[in-house]
mmCIF file of C-alpha atoms (C1' of nucleotides) in Angstrom:
data_model
loop_
_atom_site.group_PDB
_atom_site.id
_atom_site.type_symbol
_atom_site.label_atom_id
_atom_site.label_comp_id
_atom_site.label_asym_id
_atom_site.label_seq_id
_atom_site.Cartn_x
_atom_site.Cartn_y
_atom_site.Cartn_z
ATOM 1 C CA MET A 1 21.683 2.395 -15.842
ATOM 2 C CA ALA A 2 25.157 3.813 -15.270
ATOM 3 C CA ALA A 3 26.822 1.077 -17.256
ATOM 4 C CA GLY A 4 30.562 0.782 -16.784
ATOM 5 C CA PRO A 5 32.875 0.698 -19.758
ATOM 6 C CA GLY A 6 32.971 -3.101 -19.813
ATOM 7 C CA GLU A 7 29.218 -3.634 -19.702
ATOM 8 C CA LYS A 8 27.639 -5.880 -22.284
ATOM 9 C CA HIS A 9 24.174 -4.946 -23.417
ATOM 10 C CA THR A 10 23.452 -7.334 -26.218
ATOM 11 C CA ALA A 11 23.884 -11.064 -26.459
ATOM 12 C CA ALA A 12 26.157 -10.635 -29.458
ATOM 13 C CA GLN A 13 28.485 -8.406 -27.484
ATOM 14 C CA ALA A 14 28.558 -10.819 -24.574
ATOM 15 C CA ALA A 15 29.293 -13.701 -26.923
ATOM 16 C CA SER A 16 32.217 -11.911 -28.542
ATOM 17 C CA GLY A 17 34.144 -10.888 -25.457
ATOM 18 C CA ARG A 18 37.833 -11.669 -25.313
ATOM 19 C CA LEU A 19 37.745 -13.677 -22.130
ATOM 20 C CA VAL A 20 34.875 -15.788 -23.342
ATOM 21 C CA ARG A 21 36.621 -16.588 -26.584
ATOM 22 C CA GLU A 22 39.936 -17.337 -24.981
ATOM 23 C CA PHE A 23 38.530 -19.553 -22.294
ATOM 24 C CA GLY A 24 36.783 -21.451 -25.068
ATOM 25 C CA GLN A 25 40.190 -22.011 -26.621
ATOM 26 C CA LEU A 26 41.486 -23.441 -23.380
ATOM 27 C CA LEU A 27 38.600 -25.871 -23.098
ATOM 28 C CA ARG A 28 38.786 -27.023 -26.674
ATOM 29 C CA ALA A 29 42.526 -27.509 -26.576
ATOM 30 C CA THR A 30 42.377 -29.693 -23.503
ATOM 31 C CA THR A 31 39.395 -31.776 -24.559
ATOM 32 C CA ARG A 32 40.892 -32.418 -27.977
ATOM 33 C CA LEU A 33 44.240 -33.282 -26.461
ATOM 34 C CA GLU A 34 42.649 -35.588 -23.968
ATOM 35 C CA GLN A 35 40.602 -37.310 -26.628
ATOM 36 C CA ARG A 36 43.693 -37.992 -28.686
ATOM 37 C CA ILE A 37 45.645 -39.307 -25.758
ATOM 38 C CA ASN A 38 42.733 -41.389 -24.612
ATOM 39 C CA ALA A 39 42.251 -42.959 -28.003
ATOM 40 C CA ALA A 40 45.952 -43.675 -28.449
ATOM 41 C CA LEU A 41 46.343 -45.175 -24.983
ATOM 42 C CA ARG A 42 43.297 -47.379 -25.376
ATOM 43 C CA GLU A 43 44.447 -48.624 -28.700
ATOM 44 C CA GLU A 44 48.103 -49.170 -27.921
ATOM 45 C CA CYS A 45 48.124 -49.913 -24.203
ATOM 46 C CA GLY A 46 44.625 -50.993 -23.275
ATOM 47 C CA ILE A 47 44.067 -48.329 -20.630
ATOM 48 C CA SER A 48 42.112 -45.098 -20.560
ATOM 49 C CA HIS A 49 43.718 -41.762 -20.011
ATOM 50 C CA VAL A 50 42.371 -41.393 -16.486
ATOM 51 C CA MET A 51 43.826 -44.805 -15.628
ATOM 52 C CA PHE A 52 47.141 -43.566 -16.885
ATOM 53 C CA GLU A 53 46.887 -40.637 -14.519
ATOM 54 C CA VAL A 54 46.220 -43.000 -11.644
ATOM 55 C CA LEU A 55 49.308 -45.047 -12.450
ATOM 56 C CA ILE A 56 51.372 -41.876 -12.691
ATOM 57 C CA ARG A 57 50.256 -40.832 -9.259
ATOM 58 C CA LEU A 58 50.886 -44.234 -7.739
ATOM 59 C CA CYS A 59 54.357 -44.675 -9.177
ATOM 60 C CA ARG A 60 55.600 -41.148 -8.643
ATOM 61 C CA ASP A 61 57.087 -42.058 -5.302
ATOM 62 C CA PRO A 62 57.152 -45.823 -4.747
ATOM 63 C CA ALA A 63 57.637 -45.369 -1.009
ATOM 64 C CA GLU A 64 54.517 -43.270 -0.572
ATOM 65 C CA GLN A 65 51.310 -44.862 0.630
ATOM 66 C CA VAL A 66 48.454 -43.518 -1.450
ATOM 67 C CA SER A 67 44.879 -43.753 -0.196
ATOM 68 C CA GLN A 68 41.810 -43.563 -2.367
ATOM 69 C CA ARG A 69 41.003 -40.206 -0.871
ATOM 70 C CA THR A 70 44.375 -38.801 -1.896
ATOM 71 C CA LEU A 71 43.883 -40.220 -5.327
ATOM 72 C CA ALA A 72 40.470 -38.604 -5.572
ATOM 73 C CA GLU A 73 41.792 -35.190 -4.627
ATOM 74 C CA ASP A 74 44.760 -35.367 -6.936
ATOM 75 C CA LEU A 75 42.711 -36.467 -9.920
ATOM 76 C CA VAL A 76 39.827 -34.104 -9.198
ATOM 77 C CA LEU A 77 37.277 -36.887 -8.798
ATOM 78 C CA THR A 78 34.724 -37.643 -6.098
ATOM 79 C CA SER A 79 35.300 -40.500 -3.696
ATOM 80 C CA GLY A 80 32.556 -42.491 -5.387
ATOM 81 C CA GLY A 81 34.198 -41.993 -8.732
ATOM 82 C CA ILE A 82 37.513 -43.266 -7.394
ATOM 83 C CA THR A 83 35.919 -46.351 -5.904
ATOM 84 C CA ARG A 84 34.604 -47.340 -9.294
ATOM 85 C CA LEU A 85 37.741 -46.388 -11.165
ATOM 86 C CA VAL A 86 39.886 -48.491 -8.840
ATOM 87 C CA ASP A 87 37.354 -51.308 -9.231
ATOM 88 C CA ARG A 88 37.919 -51.323 -12.968
ATOM 89 C CA MET A 89 41.675 -51.088 -12.654
ATOM 90 C CA GLU A 90 41.835 -53.838 -10.085
ATOM 91 C CA GLU A 91 39.793 -55.997 -12.392
ATOM 92 C CA ALA A 92 42.209 -55.218 -15.209
ATOM 93 C CA GLY A 93 45.101 -56.159 -12.946
ATOM 94 C CA THR A 94 47.006 -52.895 -13.091
ATOM 95 C CA VAL A 95 46.370 -51.965 -9.478
ATOM 96 C CA ARG A 96 45.829 -53.587 -6.091
ATOM 97 C CA ARG A 97 43.925 -52.550 -2.960
ATOM 98 C CA ARG A 98 45.426 -52.996 0.482
ATOM 99 C CA PRO A 99 43.925 -52.023 3.821
ATOM 100 C CA SER A 100 45.879 -49.377 5.654
ATOM 101 C CA PRO A 101 47.696 -50.811 8.643
ATOM 102 C CA SER A 102 47.219 -47.657 10.684
ATOM 103 C CA ASP A 103 43.616 -46.710 9.969
ATOM 104 C CA ARG A 104 41.009 -49.274 9.196
ATOM 105 C CA ARG A 105 38.823 -46.787 7.372
ATOM 106 C CA VAL A 106 41.268 -46.147 4.581
ATOM 107 C CA THR A 107 42.301 -48.485 1.799
ATOM 108 C CA LEU A 108 45.595 -47.949 0.059
ATOM 109 C CA VAL A 109 46.141 -48.459 -3.639
ATOM 110 C CA GLU A 110 49.328 -49.582 -5.311
ATOM 111 C CA ALA A 111 50.394 -50.424 -8.839
ATOM 112 C CA THR A 112 50.993 -54.075 -9.677
ATOM 113 C CA PRO A 113 53.999 -55.140 -11.775
ATOM 114 C CA LYS A 114 51.639 -55.294 -14.716
ATOM 115 C CA GLY A 115 50.545 -51.769 -13.898
ATOM 116 C CA GLU A 116 54.129 -50.593 -13.934
ATOM 117 C CA ARG A 117 54.819 -52.224 -17.255
ATOM 118 C CA THR A 118 51.692 -50.649 -18.679
ATOM 119 C CA LEU A 119 52.756 -47.262 -17.368
ATOM 120 C CA LEU A 120 56.116 -47.544 -19.060
ATOM 121 C CA ALA A 121 54.562 -48.296 -22.418
ATOM 122 C CA ALA A 122 51.876 -45.662 -21.990
ATOM 123 C CA ALA A 123 54.384 -42.975 -21.047
ATOM 124 C CA ARG A 124 56.013 -43.350 -24.425
ATOM 125 C CA VAL A 125 52.747 -42.942 -26.289
ATOM 126 C CA HIS A 126 51.780 -40.021 -24.091
ATOM 127 C CA ALA A 127 55.062 -38.237 -24.641
ATOM 128 C CA GLY A 128 54.804 -38.726 -28.376
ATOM 129 C CA ILE A 129 51.448 -37.003 -28.586
ATOM 130 C CA LEU A 130 52.455 -34.160 -26.308
ATOM 131 C CA GLU A 131 55.614 -33.519 -28.235
ATOM 132 C CA ARG A 132 53.669 -33.443 -31.421
ATOM 133 C CA TYR A 133 50.903 -31.118 -30.339
ATOM 134 C CA VAL A 134 52.320 -29.106 -27.459
ATOM 135 C CA THR A 135 56.069 -28.818 -27.212
ATOM 136 C CA GLY A 136 56.492 -29.110 -30.961
ATOM 137 C CA PRO A 137 54.361 -26.138 -32.001
ATOM 138 C CA LEU A 138 55.703 -23.955 -29.171
ATOM 139 C CA THR A 139 59.100 -22.403 -28.715
ATOM 140 C CA GLY A 140 60.920 -23.191 -25.504
ATOM 141 C CA GLU A 141 60.117 -19.804 -24.074
ATOM 142 C CA GLU A 142 56.463 -19.987 -25.019
ATOM 143 C CA TYR A 143 56.204 -23.371 -23.421
ATOM 144 C CA ARG A 144 57.824 -22.155 -20.245
ATOM 145 C CA GLY A 145 55.433 -19.225 -20.066
ATOM 146 C CA PHE A 146 52.558 -21.571 -20.657
ATOM 147 C CA THR A 147 53.413 -23.838 -17.748
ATOM 148 C CA THR A 148 54.053 -21.039 -15.281
ATOM 149 C CA ALA A 149 50.684 -19.569 -16.201
ATOM 150 C CA LEU A 150 49.065 -22.927 -15.504
ATOM 151 C CA ASP A 151 50.845 -23.093 -12.221
ATOM 152 C CA ARG A 152 49.479 -19.753 -11.089
ATOM 153 C CA ILE A 153 45.967 -20.636 -12.126
ATOM 154 C CA ASN A 154 46.157 -23.874 -10.235
ATOM 155 C CA THR A 155 47.338 -22.254 -7.042
ATOM 156 C CA ALA A 156 44.652 -19.603 -7.350
ATOM 157 C CA LEU A 157 42.086 -22.375 -7.726
ATOM 158 C CA ARG A 158 43.366 -24.347 -4.794
ATOM 159 C CA THR A 159 43.895 -21.489 -2.393
ATOM 160 C CA GLY A 160 40.738 -19.558 -3.222
ATOM 161 C CA PRO A 161 38.096 -22.091 -2.277
ATOM 162 C CA ALA A 162 35.175 -19.672 -1.826
ATOM 163 C CA MET B 1 69.123 -51.799 -26.219
ATOM 164 C CA ALA B 2 70.727 -48.531 -27.309
ATOM 165 C CA ALA B 3 68.556 -46.424 -25.085
ATOM 166 C CA GLY B 4 68.457 -42.754 -26.003
ATOM 167 C CA PRO B 5 69.118 -40.075 -23.438
ATOM 168 C CA GLY B 6 65.406 -39.517 -22.766
ATOM 169 C CA GLU B 7 64.536 -43.167 -22.210
ATOM 170 C CA LYS B 8 62.661 -44.119 -19.080
ATOM 171 C CA HIS B 9 63.435 -47.485 -17.590
ATOM 172 C CA THR B 10 61.514 -47.548 -14.359
ATOM 173 C CA ALA B 11 57.942 -46.673 -13.602
ATOM 174 C CA ALA B 12 59.059 -44.043 -11.102
ATOM 175 C CA GLN B 13 61.146 -42.306 -13.761
ATOM 176 C CA ALA B 14 58.295 -42.374 -16.230
ATOM 177 C CA ALA B 15 55.923 -40.970 -13.619
ATOM 178 C CA SER B 16 58.185 -38.061 -12.783
ATOM 179 C CA GLY B 17 58.844 -36.726 -16.264
ATOM 180 C CA ARG B 18 58.377 -33.038 -16.863
ATOM 181 C CA LEU B 19 55.880 -33.354 -19.657
ATOM 182 C CA VAL B 20 53.759 -35.766 -17.701
ATOM 183 C CA ARG B 21 53.637 -33.501 -14.694
ATOM 184 C CA GLU B 22 52.936 -30.382 -16.680
ATOM 185 C CA PHE B 23 50.198 -31.895 -18.731
ATOM 186 C CA GLY B 24 48.627 -32.987 -15.472
ATOM 187 C CA GLN B 25 48.623 -29.356 -14.431
ATOM 188 C CA LEU B 26 46.806 -28.401 -17.581
ATOM 189 C CA LEU B 27 44.117 -31.002 -17.011
ATOM 190 C CA ARG B 28 43.589 -30.150 -13.392
ATOM 191 C CA ALA B 29 43.430 -26.427 -14.043
ATOM 192 C CA THR B 30 40.756 -26.801 -16.690
ATOM 193 C CA THR B 31 38.625 -29.328 -14.837
ATOM 194 C CA ARG B 32 38.674 -27.261 -11.672
ATOM 195 C CA LEU B 33 37.882 -24.116 -13.602
ATOM 196 C CA GLU B 34 35.053 -25.789 -15.427
ATOM 197 C CA GLN B 35 33.618 -27.199 -12.229
ATOM 198 C CA ARG B 36 33.561 -23.771 -10.637
ATOM 199 C CA ILE B 37 31.976 -22.148 -13.625
ATOM 200 C CA ASN B 38 29.466 -24.936 -13.958
ATOM 201 C CA ALA B 39 28.419 -24.716 -10.312
ATOM 202 C CA ALA B 40 28.142 -20.940 -10.413
ATOM 203 C CA LEU B 41 26.132 -20.892 -13.633
ATOM 204 C CA ARG B 42 23.753 -23.575 -12.423
ATOM 205 C CA GLU B 43 23.163 -21.796 -9.192
ATOM 206 C CA GLU B 44 22.848 -18.260 -10.462
ATOM 207 C CA CYS B 45 21.504 -18.690 -13.977
ATOM 208 C CA GLY B 46 19.963 -22.145 -14.146
ATOM 209 C CA ILE B 47 22.090 -23.391 -17.008
ATOM 210 C CA SER B 48 25.074 -25.716 -17.224
ATOM 211 C CA HIS B 49 28.415 -24.604 -18.515
ATOM 212 C CA VAL B 50 28.071 -26.500 -21.770
ATOM 213 C CA MET B 51 24.714 -24.811 -22.364
ATOM 214 C CA PHE B 52 26.455 -21.506 -21.871
ATOM 215 C CA GLU B 53 28.927 -22.472 -24.553
ATOM 216 C CA VAL B 54 26.067 -23.297 -26.898
ATOM 217 C CA LEU B 55 24.476 -19.893 -26.341
ATOM 218 C CA ILE B 56 27.827 -18.210 -26.925
ATOM 219 C CA ARG B 57 28.197 -19.962 -30.215
ATOM 220 C CA LEU B 58 24.664 -19.178 -31.321
ATOM 221 C CA CYS B 59 24.787 -15.482 -30.439
ATOM 222 C CA ARG B 60 28.271 -14.762 -31.692
ATOM 223 C CA ASP B 61 26.988 -13.706 -35.062
ATOM 224 C CA PRO B 62 23.217 -13.278 -35.080
ATOM 225 C CA ALA B 63 23.105 -13.433 -38.858
ATOM 226 C CA GLU B 64 24.793 -16.817 -39.052
ATOM 227 C CA GLN B 65 22.739 -19.956 -39.438
ATOM 228 C CA VAL B 66 24.121 -22.609 -37.138
ATOM 229 C CA SER B 67 23.362 -26.272 -37.711
ATOM 230 C CA GLN B 68 23.605 -28.974 -35.097
ATOM 231 C CA ARG B 69 26.609 -30.356 -36.889
ATOM 232 C CA THR B 70 28.455 -27.060 -36.659
ATOM 233 C CA LEU B 71 27.567 -26.863 -33.020
ATOM 234 C CA ALA B 72 28.903 -30.360 -32.437
ATOM 235 C CA GLU B 73 32.224 -29.607 -34.084
ATOM 236 C CA ASP B 74 32.691 -26.308 -32.320
ATOM 237 C CA LEU B 75 31.892 -27.729 -28.904
ATOM 238 C CA VAL B 76 33.832 -30.951 -29.470
ATOM 239 C CA LEU B 77 30.790 -33.192 -29.031
ATOM 240 C CA THR B 78 29.356 -35.999 -31.116
ATOM 241 C CA SER B 79 26.200 -35.530 -33.128
ATOM 242 C CA GLY B 80 24.316 -37.724 -30.691
ATOM 243 C CA GLY B 81 25.484 -35.630 -27.801
ATOM 244 C CA ILE B 82 24.312 -32.444 -29.494
ATOM 245 C CA THR B 83 20.903 -33.904 -30.251
ATOM 246 C CA ARG B 84 20.319 -34.544 -26.573
ATOM 247 C CA LEU B 85 21.838 -31.287 -25.414
ATOM 248 C CA VAL B 86 19.630 -29.291 -27.765
ATOM 249 C CA ASP B 87 16.684 -31.376 -26.555
ATOM 250 C CA ARG B 88 17.294 -30.237 -22.997
ATOM 251 C CA MET B 89 17.845 -26.625 -23.978
ATOM 252 C CA GLU B 90 14.752 -26.549 -26.131
ATOM 253 C CA GLU B 91 12.795 -27.929 -23.230
ATOM 254 C CA ALA B 92 14.244 -25.219 -20.991
ATOM 255 C CA GLY B 93 13.231 -22.607 -23.546
ATOM 256 C CA THR B 94 16.644 -21.116 -24.204
ATOM 257 C CA VAL B 95 16.918 -22.400 -27.738
ATOM 258 C CA ARG B 96 14.735 -23.268 -30.720
ATOM 259 C CA ARG B 97 15.079 -25.751 -33.581
ATOM 260 C CA ARG B 98 14.226 -24.770 -37.144
ATOM 261 C CA PRO B 99 14.526 -26.872 -40.294
ATOM 262 C CA SER B 100 17.032 -25.547 -42.767
ATOM 263 C CA PRO B 101 15.322 -24.078 -45.809
ATOM 264 C CA SER B 102 18.098 -25.197 -48.145
ATOM 265 C CA ASP B 103 18.847 -28.748 -46.946
ATOM 266 C CA ARG B 104 16.204 -30.942 -45.467
ATOM 267 C CA ARG B 105 18.708 -33.058 -43.578
ATOM 268 C CA VAL B 106 19.941 -30.269 -41.371
ATOM 269 C CA THR B 107 18.157 -28.551 -38.548
ATOM 270 C CA LEU B 108 19.263 -25.129 -37.476
ATOM 271 C CA VAL B 109 19.403 -23.962 -33.898
ATOM 272 C CA GLU B 110 18.858 -20.423 -32.649
ATOM 273 C CA ALA B 111 18.705 -18.746 -29.271
ATOM 274 C CA THR B 112 15.321 -17.574 -28.039
ATOM 275 C CA PRO B 113 14.893 -14.184 -26.350
ATOM 276 C CA LYS B 114 15.001 -16.027 -23.058
ATOM 277 C CA GLY B 115 18.229 -17.648 -24.167
ATOM 278 C CA GLU B 116 19.730 -14.260 -24.934
ATOM 279 C CA ARG B 117 18.716 -12.874 -21.560
ATOM 280 C CA THR B 118 20.208 -15.921 -19.868
ATOM 281 C CA LEU B 119 23.410 -15.486 -21.813
ATOM 282 C CA LEU B 120 23.768 -11.904 -20.671
ATOM 283 C CA ALA B 121 23.397 -12.827 -17.033
ATOM 284 C CA ALA B 122 25.671 -15.856 -17.394
ATOM 285 C CA ALA B 123 28.383 -13.852 -19.118
ATOM 286 C CA ARG B 124 28.722 -11.680 -16.044
ATOM 287 C CA VAL B 125 29.122 -14.668 -13.746
ATOM 288 C CA HIS B 126 31.535 -16.292 -16.152
ATOM 289 C CA ALA B 127 33.685 -13.180 -16.420
ATOM 290 C CA GLY B 128 33.799 -12.824 -12.664
ATOM 291 C CA ILE B 129 35.224 -16.285 -12.152
ATOM 292 C CA LEU B 130 37.725 -15.973 -14.958
ATOM 293 C CA GLU B 131 38.968 -12.652 -13.715
ATOM 294 C CA ARG B 132 39.395 -14.095 -10.302
ATOM 295 C CA TYR B 133 41.249 -17.233 -11.229
ATOM 296 C CA VAL B 134 42.876 -16.517 -14.571
ATOM 297 C CA THR B 135 43.446 -12.903 -15.468
ATOM 298 C CA GLY B 136 43.830 -11.877 -11.837
ATOM 299 C CA PRO B 137 46.740 -14.163 -10.906
ATOM 300 C CA LEU B 138 48.538 -13.521 -14.200
ATOM 301 C CA THR B 139 50.280 -10.412 -15.454
ATOM 302 C CA GLY B 140 49.134 -9.013 -18.769
ATOM 303 C CA GLU B 141 52.171 -10.388 -20.512
ATOM 304 C CA GLU B 142 51.827 -13.819 -18.976
ATOM 305 C CA TYR B 143 48.207 -13.928 -19.995
ATOM 306 C CA ARG B 144 49.026 -12.931 -23.541
ATOM 307 C CA GLY B 145 51.660 -15.623 -23.765
ATOM 308 C CA PHE B 146 49.216 -18.119 -22.358
ATOM 309 C CA THR B 147 46.578 -17.441 -24.995
ATOM 310 C CA THR B 148 48.977 -17.499 -27.923
ATOM 311 C CA ALA B 149 50.270 -20.846 -26.693
ATOM 312 C CA LEU B 150 46.717 -22.157 -26.603
ATOM 313 C CA ASP B 151 46.172 -20.861 -30.070
ATOM 314 C CA ARG B 152 49.152 -22.759 -31.444
ATOM 315 C CA ILE B 153 48.139 -25.947 -29.732
ATOM 316 C CA ASN B 154 44.656 -25.668 -31.121
ATOM 317 C CA THR B 155 45.833 -25.151 -34.668
ATOM 318 C CA ALA B 156 48.241 -28.045 -34.309
ATOM 319 C CA LEU B 157 45.364 -30.198 -33.136
ATOM 320 C CA ARG B 158 43.054 -29.147 -35.916
ATOM 321 C CA THR B 159 45.528 -29.299 -38.756
ATOM 322 C CA GLY B 160 47.268 -32.481 -37.676
ATOM 323 C CA PRO B 161 44.411 -34.960 -37.816
ATOM 324 C CA ALA B 162 46.451 -38.137 -38.095
ATOM 325 C "C1'" DA C 1 34.517 -45.390 29.777
ATOM 326 C "C1'" DG C 2 30.905 -43.275 26.743
ATOM 327 C "C1'" DT C 3 29.127 -40.436 23.428
ATOM 328 C "C1'" DC C 4 29.288 -37.915 19.482
ATOM 329 C "C1'" DA C 5 31.067 -35.442 15.543
ATOM 330 C "C1'" DG C 6 33.682 -36.407 11.509
ATOM 331 C "C1'" DC C 7 35.967 -39.025 7.889
ATOM 332 C "C1'" DA C 8 36.783 -43.113 4.463
ATOM 333 C "C1'" DA C 9 34.848 -46.077 1.305
ATOM 334 C "C1'" DT C 10 30.921 -48.009 -0.809
ATOM 335 C "C1'" DT C 11 26.440 -48.209 -3.170
ATOM 336 C "C1'" DG C 12 21.925 -47.068 -5.578
ATOM 337 C "C1'" DA C 13 19.828 -43.817 -8.440
ATOM 338 C "C1'" DC C 14 20.613 -40.713 -11.838
ATOM 339 C "C1'" DG C 15 22.792 -37.642 -15.569
ATOM 340 C "C1'" DA C 16 25.367 -36.770 -19.613
ATOM 341 C "C1'" DT C 17 28.056 -38.445 -23.003
ATOM 342 C "C1'" DT C 18 29.860 -41.894 -26.459
ATOM 343 C "C1'" DC C 19 29.321 -45.599 -29.824
ATOM 344 C "C1'" DA C 20 27.173 -47.968 -33.384
ATOM 345 C "C1'" DG C 21 23.491 -48.375 -36.256
ATOM 346 C "C1'" DT C 22 19.291 -46.293 -38.949
ATOM 347 C "C1'" DG C 23 16.497 -43.553 -42.085
ATOM 348 C "C1'" DA C 24 16.126 -39.625 -44.769
ATOM 349 C "C1'" DT C 25 18.324 -36.560 -47.867
ATOM 350 C "C1'" DT C 26 21.944 -34.768 -50.750
ATOM 351 C "C1'" DT C 27 26.089 -34.994 -53.670
ATOM 352 C "C1'" DT C 28 29.060 -37.185 -56.787
ATOM 353 C "C1'" DC C 29 30.223 -39.480 -60.608
ATOM 354 C "C1'" DC C 30 29.590 -42.383 -64.444
ATOM 355 C "C1'" DG D 1 19.325 -39.521 -65.188
ATOM 356 C "C1'" DG D 2 20.282 -42.877 -61.878
ATOM 357 C "C1'" DA D 3 23.219 -45.638 -58.733
ATOM 358 C "C1'" DA D 4 26.509 -45.311 -55.145
ATOM 359 C "C1'" DA D 5 28.704 -42.740 -51.548
ATOM 360 C "C1'" DA D 6 28.493 -39.289 -48.192
ATOM 361 C "C1'" DT D 7 26.137 -36.443 -44.714
ATOM 362 C "C1'" DC D 8 22.757 -35.141 -41.105
ATOM 363 C "C1'" DA D 9 19.985 -36.001 -37.141
ATOM 364 C "C1'" DC D 10 18.285 -39.353 -34.169
ATOM 365 C "C1'" DT D 11 18.066 -43.589 -31.174
ATOM 366 C "C1'" DG D 12 19.115 -47.768 -27.940
ATOM 367 C "C1'" DA D 13 22.718 -49.590 -25.315
ATOM 368 C "C1'" DA D 14 26.706 -48.960 -22.738
ATOM 369 C "C1'" DT D 15 30.195 -46.131 -20.131
ATOM 370 C "C1'" DC D 16 31.699 -43.238 -16.685
ATOM 371 C "C1'" DG D 17 30.974 -39.878 -13.710
ATOM 372 C "C1'" DT D 18 28.114 -37.311 -9.811
ATOM 373 C "C1'" DC D 19 25.109 -36.968 -5.726
ATOM 374 C "C1'" DA D 20 23.163 -38.515 -1.550
ATOM 375 C "C1'" DA D 21 22.658 -41.880 1.806
ATOM 376 C "C1'" DT D 22 24.897 -45.747 4.447
ATOM 377 C "C1'" DT D 23 28.332 -48.235 7.121
ATOM 378 C "C1'" DG D 24 32.348 -48.779 9.698
ATOM 379 C "C1'" DC D 25 35.922 -46.644 12.114
ATOM 380 C "C1'" DT D 26 38.549 -42.860 14.590
ATOM 381 C "C1'" DG D 27 39.375 -39.344 17.731
ATOM 382 C "C1'" DA D 28 38.059 -35.712 20.793
ATOM 383 C "C1'" DC D 29 35.462 -34.054 24.605
ATOM 384 C "C1'" DT D 30 33.109 -34.897 29.125
#
DNA sequence: AGTCAGCAATTGACGATTCAGTGATTTTCC
DNA sequence: GGAAAATCACTGAATCGTCAATTGCTGACT
């Protein structure tokens, strides 16, 4: 068998590994956080969390023209998913579609005034929750380490496509 | 108006805040990671990532009796979601339902031998991806800081239910 | 010019999850 | 000991996403 030192032979061993446990922590933390934010935003601002992320992306640079494809990549959604998400947001009046003047295949998306107002209100709610559950419990240094770690993981994920 | 120093007045300001951007990083990192793991596990082991998490939980302590409710809480799913997930896993033969001897409302779930074998294979795939995208890009110290930060966030989320 | 490969958005079919409500059982409390 | 409240699993309906196929458009190559 020539098992290396890290080999797991029983299910119990495999289920107790450090990496497994710690990745579980990552997943749980983010899903719980997202659930809280989602619930709060729905209740207080009438939008879902993913809609909030769309508005963030659209308003980040008001001069930028954002296509649905860009939106899909930045939010980690498929193009079909974006089509339907923008449908719902357009219906809600927070966002508007506009054909691209330079390429008739692409449709651009922009926030409406109502969308901008909603974003402003939602940002406050969002910040409140994050301060309570993320920046609050962490020291400044811990938080800084946390975000640089995330940064590295994200680049590794984007640059290592295989 | 008496706006504080951190007040955001325009949508562009609100969309460019540090917290907002950094929380976005967290979300993207985890969704991309989960997508990769999910794809790899489906392809190489025939299970989804959430099924993997179920097996992990069930095999962690072979002596423990795990109810569907416990499973739901630990995986951050609703009871309805767990019912259907266990349905699919039972059908696939990785898991078995058993009525609790002490409380006729609860049904216990345990991994079958096939489930344990699957877990062993899946754990290898899982570890490979994590090493590549998480522990690889980070130094030991960074990684340690990362996990303690997650730990704090999780306790804050669990203990602060309001 | 003409074709052809490739990309953007959309859509139908499907999958997985939530929500809200139900029935069966247990626990609590008078 | 018995009524009321809580808890567990399950279900139908709805939500939100994916996947795969389709359409319209662009750009590159001949």
